[in-house]
């Protein structure tokens, strides 16, 4: 799957992943009103609304982006109907040829990690049949429990030819409370980066490993160091746009050929119609506003190469 991600990025000339992270406050009123009229003020209505919202955006941008990244918490808040919307979103995006990165941030002891890995990347054997659950192409993983929490994900990645992005240096303001702490004179994120490179050594695609890393786009100097520590790891870069990251700060995350990293934008794209810059599209044109935001982001990032 890492090969498909790289191929999609090359084909679209856009190292961009759109974060499908819906909140009800993001959903245009006409979509939410219709769902409530049909299903009442229920979790089912919320699930239907966010699915219709996602579908409109995906239809508008699928030909110009390589990948999407739905954040599962935004769906879990609506219970089972929300998870059903998550699954429908994953399936629909894959039908459109997009690579799907499930932002699930799982990580636990070995047996639990194994269950998470099978639930999101692999399948479960039911009698004579292997059945797949959410079936994303990649997921994000928390490395805090160490190798025995990561190995089950790597094993499933090898079996299914899928991938993971391991949290190394996150973009949130308090990430330094733990991630920047020095151990034997080095910040923890560097040590985690070395483990990412090690975990990915024996599961390689053509040029990059199935094991990638999450490194926030608001720390370019750290990104420069980590790019060298993890030369074969694709880097998923959150923090662009709404979180303050700029195109100029992204250059260290990429290799000289413009590959090696994919930049996420969530609110900046899916809520574009609520921004002054794109207000002219109106609520009815929310999907077209998202498309224009992607085109603007693509132009902004590609100018650094």
PDB file of C-alpha atoms in Angstrom:
ATOM      1  CA  UNK A   1       0.000   0.000   0.000  1.00  0.00           C
ATOM      2  CA  UNK A   2       2.947   2.356   0.536  1.00  0.00           C
ATOM      3  CA  UNK A   3       3.661   1.936  -3.171  1.00  0.00           C
ATOM      4  CA  UNK A   4       0.097   2.970  -4.024  1.00  0.00           C
ATOM      5  CA  UNK A   5       0.365   6.012  -1.752  1.00  0.00           C
ATOM      6  CA  UNK A   6       3.579   7.128  -3.474  1.00  0.00           C
ATOM      7  CA  UNK A   7       2.072   6.465  -6.913  1.00  0.00           C
ATOM      8  CA  UNK A   8      -1.042   8.476  -6.038  1.00  0.00           C
ATOM      9  CA  UNK A   9       1.066  11.387  -4.803  1.00  0.00           C
ATOM     10  CA  UNK A  10       3.111  11.379  -8.015  1.00  0.00           C
ATOM     11  CA  UNK A  11       0.029  11.092 -10.214  1.00  0.00           C
ATOM     12  CA  UNK A  12      -1.876  13.900  -8.498  1.00  0.00           C
ATOM     13  CA  UNK A  13       1.272  15.991  -7.938  1.00  0.00           C
ATOM     14  CA  UNK A  14      -0.153  16.695  -4.510  1.00  0.00           C
ATOM     15  CA  UNK A  15       1.504  15.477  -1.281  1.00  0.00           C
ATOM     16  CA  UNK A  16      -1.773  16.190   0.483  1.00  0.00           C
ATOM     17  CA  UNK A  17      -4.104  14.177   2.698  1.00  0.00           C
ATOM     18  CA  UNK A  18      -7.518  15.590   3.572  1.00  0.00           C
ATOM     19  CA  UNK A  19      -8.576  14.998   7.155  1.00  0.00           C
ATOM     20  CA  UNK A  20     -12.225  13.969   7.183  1.00  0.00           C
ATOM     21  CA  UNK A  21     -12.861  15.031  10.788  1.00  0.00           C
ATOM     22  CA  UNK A  22     -16.527  16.062  10.904  1.00  0.00           C
ATOM     23  CA  UNK A  23     -18.229  17.933  13.731  1.00  0.00           C
ATOM     24  CA  UNK A  24     -21.908  18.796  13.505  1.00  0.00           C
ATOM     25  CA  UNK A  25     -20.957  22.479  13.585  1.00  0.00           C
ATOM     26  CA  UNK A  26     -19.089  21.907  10.311  1.00  0.00           C
ATOM     27  CA  UNK A  27     -22.042  20.331   8.509  1.00  0.00           C
ATOM     28  CA  UNK A  28     -24.084  22.773   6.380  1.00  0.00           C
ATOM     29  CA  UNK A  29     -27.479  23.453   7.892  1.00  0.00           C
ATOM     30  CA  UNK A  30     -29.423  22.120   4.914  1.00  0.00           C
ATOM     31  CA  UNK A  31     -27.774  18.703   5.283  1.00  0.00           C
ATOM     32  CA  UNK A  32     -28.328  18.469   9.034  1.00  0.00           C
ATOM     33  CA  UNK A  33     -31.906  19.761   8.809  1.00  0.00           C
ATOM     34  CA  UNK A  34     -32.783  17.118   6.213  1.00  0.00           C
ATOM     35  CA  UNK A  35     -31.329  14.326   8.352  1.00  0.00           C
ATOM     36  CA  UNK A  36     -33.223  15.500  11.445  1.00  0.00           C
ATOM     37  CA  UNK A  37     -36.454  15.814   9.495  1.00  0.00           C
ATOM     38  CA  UNK A  38     -36.107  12.216   8.341  1.00  0.00           C
ATOM     39  CA  UNK A  39     -34.723  10.611  11.526  1.00  0.00           C
ATOM     40  CA  UNK A  40     -35.446  13.020  14.349  1.00  0.00           C
ATOM     41  CA  UNK A  41     -32.935  14.533  16.757  1.00  0.00           C
ATOM     42  CA  UNK A  42     -31.049  11.264  17.053  1.00  0.00           C
ATOM     43  CA  UNK A  43     -27.588   9.784  16.746  1.00  0.00           C
ATOM     44  CA  UNK A  44     -28.805   8.173  13.540  1.00  0.00           C
ATOM     45  CA  UNK A  45     -29.522  11.608  12.085  1.00  0.00           C
ATOM     46  CA  UNK A  46     -26.054  12.785  13.073  1.00  0.00           C
ATOM     47  CA  UNK A  47     -24.481   9.745  11.432  1.00  0.00           C
ATOM     48  CA  UNK A  48     -26.462  10.310   8.245  1.00  0.00           C
ATOM     49  CA  UNK A  49     -25.542  13.999   8.166  1.00  0.00           C
ATOM     50  CA  UNK A  50     -21.817  13.493   8.532  1.00  0.00           C
ATOM     51  CA  UNK A  51     -21.874  10.764   5.899  1.00  0.00           C
ATOM     52  CA  UNK A  52     -23.641  13.036   3.383  1.00  0.00           C
ATOM     53  CA  UNK A  53     -21.232  15.851   4.268  1.00  0.00           C
ATOM     54  CA  UNK A  54     -18.209  13.594   3.742  1.00  0.00           C
ATOM     55  CA  UNK A  55     -19.556  12.225   0.481  1.00  0.00           C
ATOM     56  CA  UNK A  56     -19.991  15.707  -0.961  1.00  0.00           C
ATOM     57  CA  UNK A  57     -16.418  16.632  -0.125  1.00  0.00           C
ATOM     58  CA  UNK A  58     -14.961  13.361  -1.400  1.00  0.00           C
ATOM     59  CA  UNK A  59     -16.844  13.683  -4.693  1.00  0.00           C
ATOM     60  CA  UNK A  60     -15.444  17.187  -5.111  1.00  0.00           C
ATOM     61  CA  UNK A  61     -11.781  16.448  -4.358  1.00  0.00           C
ATOM     62  CA  UNK A  62     -11.121  12.773  -5.133  1.00  0.00           C
ATOM     63  CA  UNK A  63      -9.573  13.520  -8.524  1.00  0.00           C
ATOM     64  CA  UNK A  64      -6.987  15.969  -7.114  1.00  0.00           C
ATOM     65  CA  UNK A  65      -5.828  14.303  -3.879  1.00  0.00           C
ATOM     66  CA  UNK A  66      -4.068  10.997  -3.191  1.00  0.00           C
ATOM     67  CA  UNK A  67      -5.440  10.178   0.254  1.00  0.00           C
ATOM     68  CA  UNK A  68      -7.875  10.942   3.062  1.00  0.00           C
ATOM     69  CA  UNK A  69      -7.500  10.635   6.838  1.00  0.00           C
ATOM     70  CA  UNK A  70     -10.719  10.179   8.807  1.00  0.00           C
ATOM     71  CA  UNK A  71     -10.227  10.700  12.575  1.00  0.00           C
ATOM     72  CA  UNK A  72     -12.274   8.006  14.263  1.00  0.00           C
ATOM     73  CA  UNK A  73     -13.048   9.995  17.426  1.00  0.00           C
ATOM     74  CA  UNK A  74     -15.135  12.410  15.383  1.00  0.00           C
ATOM     75  CA  UNK A  75     -17.338   9.443  14.456  1.00  0.00           C
ATOM     76  CA  UNK A  76     -17.241   7.585  17.775  1.00  0.00           C
ATOM     77  CA  UNK A  77     -18.866  10.561  19.500  1.00  0.00           C
ATOM     78  CA  UNK A  78     -22.055   9.607  17.651  1.00  0.00           C
ATOM     79  CA  UNK A  79     -21.949   5.997  18.840  1.00  0.00           C
ATOM     80  CA  UNK A  80     -22.730   3.106  16.518  1.00  0.00           C
ATOM     81  CA  UNK A  81     -24.338   5.356  13.853  1.00  0.00           C
ATOM     82  CA  UNK A  82     -21.125   7.378  13.833  1.00  0.00           C
ATOM     83  CA  UNK A  83     -18.999   4.258  13.382  1.00  0.00           C
ATOM     84  CA  UNK A  84     -21.274   3.169  10.553  1.00  0.00           C
ATOM     85  CA  UNK A  85     -20.646   6.549   8.905  1.00  0.00           C
ATOM     86  CA  UNK A  86     -16.912   6.002   9.425  1.00  0.00           C
ATOM     87  CA  UNK A  87     -17.053   2.604   7.724  1.00  0.00           C
ATOM     88  CA  UNK A  88     -19.151   3.930   4.838  1.00  0.00           C
ATOM     89  CA  UNK A  89     -16.668   6.778   4.418  1.00  0.00           C
ATOM     90  CA  UNK A  90     -13.706   4.370   4.317  1.00  0.00           C
ATOM     91  CA  UNK A  91     -15.406   2.128   1.774  1.00  0.00           C
ATOM     92  CA  UNK A  92     -16.508   5.014  -0.427  1.00  0.00           C
ATOM     93  CA  UNK A  93     -13.073   6.614  -0.472  1.00  0.00           C
ATOM     94  CA  UNK A  94     -11.465   3.314  -1.451  1.00  0.00           C
ATOM     95  CA  UNK A  95     -14.006   2.936  -4.277  1.00  0.00           C
ATOM     96  CA  UNK A  96     -12.826   6.351  -5.494  1.00  0.00           C
ATOM     97  CA  UNK A  97      -9.215   5.119  -5.616  1.00  0.00           C
ATOM     98  CA  UNK A  98      -8.063   7.064  -2.567  1.00  0.00           C
ATOM     99  CA  UNK A  99      -5.664   5.713   0.035  1.00  0.00           C
ATOM    100  CA  UNK A 100      -7.351   5.752   3.444  1.00  0.00           C
ATOM    101  CA  UNK A 101      -5.349   6.542   6.576  1.00  0.00           C
ATOM    102  CA  UNK A 102      -7.434   5.728   9.626  1.00  0.00           C
ATOM    103  CA  UNK A 103      -6.435   8.176  12.338  1.00  0.00           C
ATOM    104  CA  UNK A 104      -7.146   5.843  15.247  1.00  0.00           C
ATOM    105  CA  UNK A 105      -3.971   6.225  17.382  1.00  0.00           C
ATOM    106  CA  UNK A 106      -4.185   2.695  18.730  1.00  0.00           C
ATOM    107  CA  UNK A 107      -1.484   1.008  20.816  1.00  0.00           C
ATOM    108  CA  UNK A 108      -1.704  -1.387  23.735  1.00  0.00           C
ATOM    109  CA  UNK A 109      -0.310  -4.682  25.057  1.00  0.00           C
ATOM    110  CA  UNK A 110       0.346  -7.374  22.484  1.00  0.00           C
ATOM    111  CA  UNK A 111      -2.986  -9.214  22.406  1.00  0.00           C
ATOM    112  CA  UNK A 112      -4.974  -5.968  22.352  1.00  0.00           C
ATOM    113  CA  UNK A 113      -2.781  -4.494  19.635  1.00  0.00           C
ATOM    114  CA  UNK A 114      -3.336  -7.685  17.662  1.00  0.00           C
ATOM    115  CA  UNK A 115      -7.101  -7.177  17.912  1.00  0.00           C
ATOM    116  CA  UNK A 116      -6.803  -3.526  16.890  1.00  0.00           C
ATOM    117  CA  UNK A 117      -4.579  -4.476  13.959  1.00  0.00           C
ATOM    118  CA  UNK A 118      -7.040  -7.098  12.710  1.00  0.00           C
ATOM    119  CA  UNK A 119      -9.995  -4.776  13.270  1.00  0.00           C
ATOM    120  CA  UNK A 120      -8.562  -1.881  11.281  1.00  0.00           C
ATOM    121  CA  UNK A 121      -6.023  -3.337   8.833  1.00  0.00           C
ATOM    122  CA  UNK A 122      -6.542  -7.068   8.648  1.00  0.00           C
ATOM    123  CA  UNK A 123      -9.459  -9.412   9.070  1.00  0.00           C
ATOM    124  CA  UNK A 124     -10.854 -12.022  11.406  1.00  0.00           C
ATOM    125  CA  UNK A 125     -11.455 -15.663  10.610  1.00  0.00           C
ATOM    126  CA  UNK A 126     -15.117 -16.634  11.031  1.00  0.00           C
ATOM    127  CA  UNK A 127     -15.491 -20.296  10.186  1.00  0.00           C
ATOM    128  CA  UNK A 128     -14.056 -20.805   6.726  1.00  0.00           C
ATOM    129  CA  UNK A 129     -14.276 -17.130   5.802  1.00  0.00           C
ATOM    130  CA  UNK A 130     -12.004 -14.176   6.531  1.00  0.00           C
ATOM    131  CA  UNK A 131     -14.039 -11.054   7.215  1.00  0.00           C
ATOM    132  CA  UNK A 132     -12.739  -7.492   7.263  1.00  0.00           C
ATOM    133  CA  UNK A 133     -13.880  -4.785   9.646  1.00  0.00           C
ATOM    134  CA  UNK A 134     -12.984  -1.186   8.964  1.00  0.00           C
ATOM    135  CA  UNK A 135     -10.314  -2.186   6.442  1.00  0.00           C
ATOM    136  CA  UNK A 136      -8.286   1.030   6.206  1.00  0.00           C
ATOM    137  CA  UNK A 137      -5.033   1.090   4.198  1.00  0.00           C
ATOM    138  CA  UNK A 138      -2.967   2.708   6.969  1.00  0.00           C
ATOM    139  CA  UNK A 139      -3.641   3.614  10.580  1.00  0.00           C
ATOM    140  CA  UNK A 140      -1.891   5.815  13.113  1.00  0.00           C
ATOM    141  CA  UNK A 141      -0.319   4.034  16.088  1.00  0.00           C
ATOM    142  CA  UNK A 142       0.899   5.141  19.525  1.00  0.00           C
ATOM    143  CA  UNK A 143       4.311   3.616  20.405  1.00  0.00           C
ATOM    144  CA  UNK A 144       4.203   4.288  24.161  1.00  0.00           C
ATOM    145  CA  UNK A 145       4.024   0.581  25.099  1.00  0.00           C
ATOM    146  CA  UNK A 146       7.135  -0.296  23.103  1.00  0.00           C
ATOM    147  CA  UNK A 147       7.944  -3.067  20.669  1.00  0.00           C
ATOM    148  CA  UNK A 148       5.413  -5.613  21.903  1.00  0.00           C
ATOM    149  CA  UNK A 149       2.674  -3.056  21.288  1.00  0.00           C
ATOM    150  CA  UNK A 150       3.947  -2.302  17.762  1.00  0.00           C
ATOM    151  CA  UNK A 151       4.895  -5.761  16.493  1.00  0.00           C
ATOM    152  CA  UNK A 152       1.291  -6.986  16.021  1.00  0.00           C
ATOM    153  CA  UNK A 153       0.598  -4.034  13.731  1.00  0.00           C
ATOM    154  CA  UNK A 154       3.788  -4.667  11.757  1.00  0.00           C
ATOM    155  CA  UNK A 155       2.931  -8.364  11.409  1.00  0.00           C
ATOM    156  CA  UNK A 156      -0.503  -7.549   9.965  1.00  0.00           C
ATOM    157  CA  UNK A 157       1.041  -4.914   7.688  1.00  0.00           C
ATOM    158  CA  UNK A 158       3.359  -7.562   6.254  1.00  0.00           C
ATOM    159  CA  UNK A 159       0.481  -9.980   5.744  1.00  0.00           C
ATOM    160  CA  UNK A 160      -1.904  -7.457   4.194  1.00  0.00           C
ATOM    161  CA  UNK A 161       0.674  -5.196   2.490  1.00  0.00           C
ATOM    162  CA  UNK A 162      -0.695  -2.236   4.427  1.00  0.00           C
ATOM    163  CA  UNK A 163       0.965   0.360   6.653  1.00  0.00           C
ATOM    164  CA  UNK A 164       1.109   2.337   9.876  1.00  0.00           C
ATOM    165  CA  UNK A 165       2.169   5.830  10.865  1.00  0.00           C
ATOM    166  CA  UNK A 166       3.717   5.877  14.335  1.00  0.00           C
ATOM    167  CA  UNK A 167       3.459   8.980  16.521  1.00  0.00           C
ATOM    168  CA  UNK A 168       6.969  10.410  16.862  1.00  0.00           C
ATOM    169  CA  UNK A 169       6.604  14.166  17.394  1.00  0.00           C
ATOM    170  CA  UNK A 170       3.053  15.490  17.461  1.00  0.00           C
ATOM    171  CA  UNK A 171       1.917  19.012  16.613  1.00  0.00           C
ATOM    172  CA  UNK A 172      -0.076  19.816  19.758  1.00  0.00           C
ATOM    173  CA  UNK A 173       1.335  22.545  22.056  1.00  0.00           C
ATOM    174  CA  UNK A 174       1.984  20.293  25.061  1.00  0.00           C
ATOM    175  CA  UNK A 175       3.682  17.504  23.101  1.00  0.00           C
ATOM    176  CA  UNK A 176       7.038  18.561  24.517  1.00  0.00           C
ATOM    177  CA  UNK A 177       6.032  17.605  28.066  1.00  0.00           C
ATOM    178  CA  UNK A 178       7.070  14.049  27.252  1.00  0.00           C
ATOM    179  CA  UNK A 179       8.333  13.929  23.671  1.00  0.00           C
ATOM    180  CA  UNK A 180      11.094  16.532  24.179  1.00  0.00           C
ATOM    181  CA  UNK A 181      12.382  15.113  27.476  1.00  0.00           C
ATOM    182  CA  UNK A 182      16.026  14.168  27.258  1.00  0.00           C
ATOM    183  CA  UNK A 183      17.165  10.609  27.813  1.00  0.00           C
ATOM    184  CA  UNK A 184      20.939  10.072  27.870  1.00  0.00           C
ATOM    185  CA  UNK A 185      21.315  13.555  26.415  1.00  0.00           C
ATOM    186  CA  UNK A 186      18.873  13.081  23.530  1.00  0.00           C
ATOM    187  CA  UNK A 187      15.196  14.026  23.152  1.00  0.00           C
ATOM    188  CA  UNK A 188      12.764  11.141  23.377  1.00  0.00           C
ATOM    189  CA  UNK A 189      11.346  11.819  19.900  1.00  0.00           C
ATOM    190  CA  UNK A 190      14.746  11.014  18.359  1.00  0.00           C
ATOM    191  CA  UNK A 191      14.850   7.676  20.151  1.00  0.00           C
ATOM    192  CA  UNK A 192      11.319   6.886  18.976  1.00  0.00           C
ATOM    193  CA  UNK A 193      12.364   7.873  15.444  1.00  0.00           C
ATOM    194  CA  UNK A 194      15.230   5.379  15.581  1.00  0.00           C
ATOM    195  CA  UNK A 195      12.823   2.654  16.651  1.00  0.00           C
ATOM    196  CA  UNK A 196      10.507   3.527  13.755  1.00  0.00           C
ATOM    197  CA  UNK A 197      13.407   3.084  11.340  1.00  0.00           C
ATOM    198  CA  UNK A 198      14.287  -0.222  13.009  1.00  0.00           C
ATOM    199  CA  UNK A 199      10.718  -1.551  13.017  1.00  0.00           C
ATOM    200  CA  UNK A 200      10.396  -0.773   9.318  1.00  0.00           C
ATOM    201  CA  UNK A 201      13.631  -2.341   8.120  1.00  0.00           C
ATOM    202  CA  UNK A 202      12.164  -5.701   7.146  1.00  0.00           C
ATOM    203  CA  UNK A 203       8.877  -4.520   5.650  1.00  0.00           C
ATOM    204  CA  UNK A 204       9.770  -2.382   2.685  1.00  0.00           C
ATOM    205  CA  UNK A 205       7.875  -1.294  -0.373  1.00  0.00           C
ATOM    206  CA  UNK A 206       9.799  -0.275  -3.491  1.00  0.00           C
ATOM    207  CA  UNK A 207      11.377   2.797  -1.889  1.00  0.00           C
ATOM    208  CA  UNK A 208       9.704   3.347   1.478  1.00  0.00           C
ATOM    209  CA  UNK A 209       8.757   1.206   4.443  1.00  0.00           C
ATOM    210  CA  UNK A 210       5.269   0.151   5.466  1.00  0.00           C
ATOM    211  CA  UNK A 211       6.167   1.774   8.798  1.00  0.00           C
ATOM    212  CA  UNK A 212       5.898   5.560   8.619  1.00  0.00           C
ATOM    213  CA  UNK A 213       5.926   8.344  11.200  1.00  0.00           C
ATOM    214  CA  UNK A 214       3.770  11.233  12.356  1.00  0.00           C
ATOM    215  CA  UNK A 215       5.805  14.424  12.788  1.00  0.00           C
ATOM    216  CA  UNK A 216       4.057  17.738  13.361  1.00  0.00           C
ATOM    217  CA  UNK A 217       4.507  20.429  10.735  1.00  0.00           C
ATOM    218  CA  UNK A 218       5.102  23.105  13.379  1.00  0.00           C
ATOM    219  CA  UNK A 219       8.607  21.852  14.230  1.00  0.00           C
ATOM    220  CA  UNK A 220      10.734  22.147  11.051  1.00  0.00           C
ATOM    221  CA  UNK A 221      14.119  21.755  12.748  1.00  0.00           C
ATOM    222  CA  UNK A 222      12.955  18.604  14.476  1.00  0.00           C
ATOM    223  CA  UNK A 223      11.563  17.468  11.137  1.00  0.00           C
ATOM    224  CA  UNK A 224      14.976  17.960   9.540  1.00  0.00           C
ATOM    225  CA  UNK A 225      16.633  15.755  12.164  1.00  0.00           C
ATOM    226  CA  UNK A 226      13.964  13.078  11.987  1.00  0.00           C
ATOM    227  CA  UNK A 227      14.055  12.968   8.185  1.00  0.00           C
ATOM    228  CA  UNK A 228      17.711  11.870   8.483  1.00  0.00           C
ATOM    229  CA  UNK A 229      17.009   9.398  11.280  1.00  0.00           C
ATOM    230  CA  UNK A 230      14.154   7.767   9.332  1.00  0.00           C
ATOM    231  CA  UNK A 231      15.289   7.876   5.681  1.00  0.00           C
ATOM    232  CA  UNK A 232      12.900   5.128   4.530  1.00  0.00           C
ATOM    233  CA  UNK A 233       9.871   6.163   6.577  1.00  0.00           C
ATOM    234  CA  UNK A 234       7.108   8.182   4.932  1.00  0.00           C
ATOM    235  CA  UNK A 235       6.222  11.102   7.192  1.00  0.00           C
ATOM    236  CA  UNK A 236       2.620  12.116   7.827  1.00  0.00           C
ATOM    237  CA  UNK A 237       2.692  15.822   8.687  1.00  0.00           C
ATOM    238  CA  UNK A 238      -0.215  17.346  10.637  1.00  0.00           C
ATOM    239  CA  UNK A 239      -0.301  20.980  11.714  1.00  0.00           C
ATOM    240  CA  UNK A 240      -0.529  22.765   8.359  1.00  0.00           C
ATOM    241  CA  UNK A 241      -3.007  25.629   8.073  1.00  0.00           C
ATOM    242  CA  UNK A 242      -5.419  25.760  10.984  1.00  0.00           C
ATOM    243  CA  UNK A 243      -2.730  24.694  13.464  1.00  0.00           C
ATOM    244  CA  UNK A 244      -0.248  27.294  12.241  1.00  0.00           C
ATOM    245  CA  UNK A 245       2.127  25.315  10.040  1.00  0.00           C
ATOM    246  CA  UNK A 246       3.289  27.014   6.829  1.00  0.00           C
ATOM    247  CA  UNK A 247       4.562  25.698   3.502  1.00  0.00           C
ATOM    248  CA  UNK A 248       8.044  27.094   4.166  1.00  0.00           C
ATOM    249  CA  UNK A 249       8.271  25.030   7.340  1.00  0.00           C
ATOM    250  CA  UNK A 250       7.454  21.825   5.463  1.00  0.00           C
ATOM    251  CA  UNK A 251      10.535  21.571   3.262  1.00  0.00           C
ATOM    252  CA  UNK A 252      12.701  19.642   5.783  1.00  0.00           C
ATOM    253  CA  UNK A 253      10.190  16.801   5.920  1.00  0.00           C
ATOM    254  CA  UNK A 254      10.615  15.964   2.226  1.00  0.00           C
ATOM    255  CA  UNK A 255      13.432  14.343   0.327  1.00  0.00           C
ATOM    256  CA  UNK A 256      15.117  16.129  -2.554  1.00  0.00           C
ATOM    257  CA  UNK A 257      12.747  14.539  -5.074  1.00  0.00           C
ATOM    258  CA  UNK A 258       9.720  16.035  -3.335  1.00  0.00           C
ATOM    259  CA  UNK A 259       8.631  12.681  -1.906  1.00  0.00           C
ATOM    260  CA  UNK A 260       8.878  11.252   1.604  1.00  0.00           C
ATOM    261  CA  UNK A 261       6.095  13.247   3.260  1.00  0.00           C
ATOM    262  CA  UNK A 262       2.358  13.845   3.002  1.00  0.00           C
ATOM    263  CA  UNK A 263       0.766  16.903   4.596  1.00  0.00           C
ATOM    264  CA  UNK A 264      -2.600  16.808   6.334  1.00  0.00           C
ATOM    265  CA  UNK A 265      -5.207  19.540   6.412  1.00  0.00           C
ATOM    266  CA  UNK A 266      -8.559  18.960   8.054  1.00  0.00           C
ATOM    267  CA  UNK A 267     -10.570  22.034   9.075  1.00  0.00           C
ATOM    268  CA  UNK A 268      -8.785  24.170   6.506  1.00  0.00           C
ATOM    269  CA  UNK A 269     -10.357  22.087   3.754  1.00  0.00           C
ATOM    270  CA  UNK A 270     -13.555  20.535   5.033  1.00  0.00           C
ATOM    271  CA  UNK A 271     -14.673  23.824   6.644  1.00  0.00           C
ATOM    272  CA  UNK A 272     -13.414  26.032   3.836  1.00  0.00           C
ATOM    273  CA  UNK A 273     -16.889  27.419   3.126  1.00  0.00           C
ATOM    274  CA  UNK A 274     -16.939  28.911   6.641  1.00  0.00           C
ATOM    275  CA  UNK A 275     -13.767  30.924   5.961  1.00  0.00           C
ATOM    276  CA  UNK A 276     -13.962  34.482   4.669  1.00  0.00           C
ATOM    277  CA  UNK A 277     -11.725  33.584   1.726  1.00  0.00           C
ATOM    278  CA  UNK A 278     -14.230  31.050   0.414  1.00  0.00           C
ATOM    279  CA  UNK A 279     -17.457  32.581   1.714  1.00  0.00           C
ATOM    280  CA  UNK A 280     -18.638  33.291  -1.817  1.00  0.00           C
ATOM    281  CA  UNK A 281     -19.315  29.593  -2.358  1.00  0.00           C
ATOM    282  CA  UNK A 282     -21.990  29.650   0.346  1.00  0.00           C
ATOM    283  CA  UNK A 283     -23.314  26.657   2.274  1.00  0.00           C
ATOM    284  CA  UNK A 284     -24.690  25.034  -0.852  1.00  0.00           C
ATOM    285  CA  UNK A 285     -21.242  25.191  -2.413  1.00  0.00           C
ATOM    286  CA  UNK A 286     -19.387  23.768   0.596  1.00  0.00           C
ATOM    287  CA  UNK A 287     -17.880  20.945  -1.459  1.00  0.00           C
ATOM    288  CA  UNK A 288     -16.682  23.284  -4.206  1.00  0.00           C
ATOM    289  CA  UNK A 289     -15.125  25.504  -1.530  1.00  0.00           C
ATOM    290  CA  UNK A 290     -13.243  22.454  -0.247  1.00  0.00           C
ATOM    291  CA  UNK A 291     -11.995  21.720  -3.748  1.00  0.00           C
ATOM    292  CA  UNK A 292     -10.687  25.271  -4.133  1.00  0.00           C
ATOM    293  CA  UNK A 293      -8.988  25.021  -0.734  1.00  0.00           C
ATOM    294  CA  UNK A 294      -7.223  21.856  -1.888  1.00  0.00           C
ATOM    295  CA  UNK A 295      -6.066  23.544  -5.093  1.00  0.00           C
ATOM    296  CA  UNK A 296      -4.748  26.492  -3.088  1.00  0.00           C
ATOM    297  CA  UNK A 297      -2.957  24.170  -0.657  1.00  0.00           C
ATOM    298  CA  UNK A 298      -1.442  22.213  -3.537  1.00  0.00           C
ATOM    299  CA  UNK A 299      -0.098  25.393  -5.120  1.00  0.00           C
ATOM    300  CA  UNK A 300       1.246  26.598  -1.781  1.00  0.00           C
ATOM    301  CA  UNK A 301       3.113  23.378  -1.005  1.00  0.00           C
ATOM    302  CA  UNK A 302       4.422  22.682  -4.510  1.00  0.00           C
ATOM    303  CA  UNK A 303       6.105  26.081  -4.691  1.00  0.00           C
ATOM    304  CA  UNK A 304       8.672  24.980  -2.067  1.00  0.00           C
ATOM    305  CA  UNK A 305      10.215  22.429  -4.449  1.00  0.00           C
TER     306      UNK A 305
END
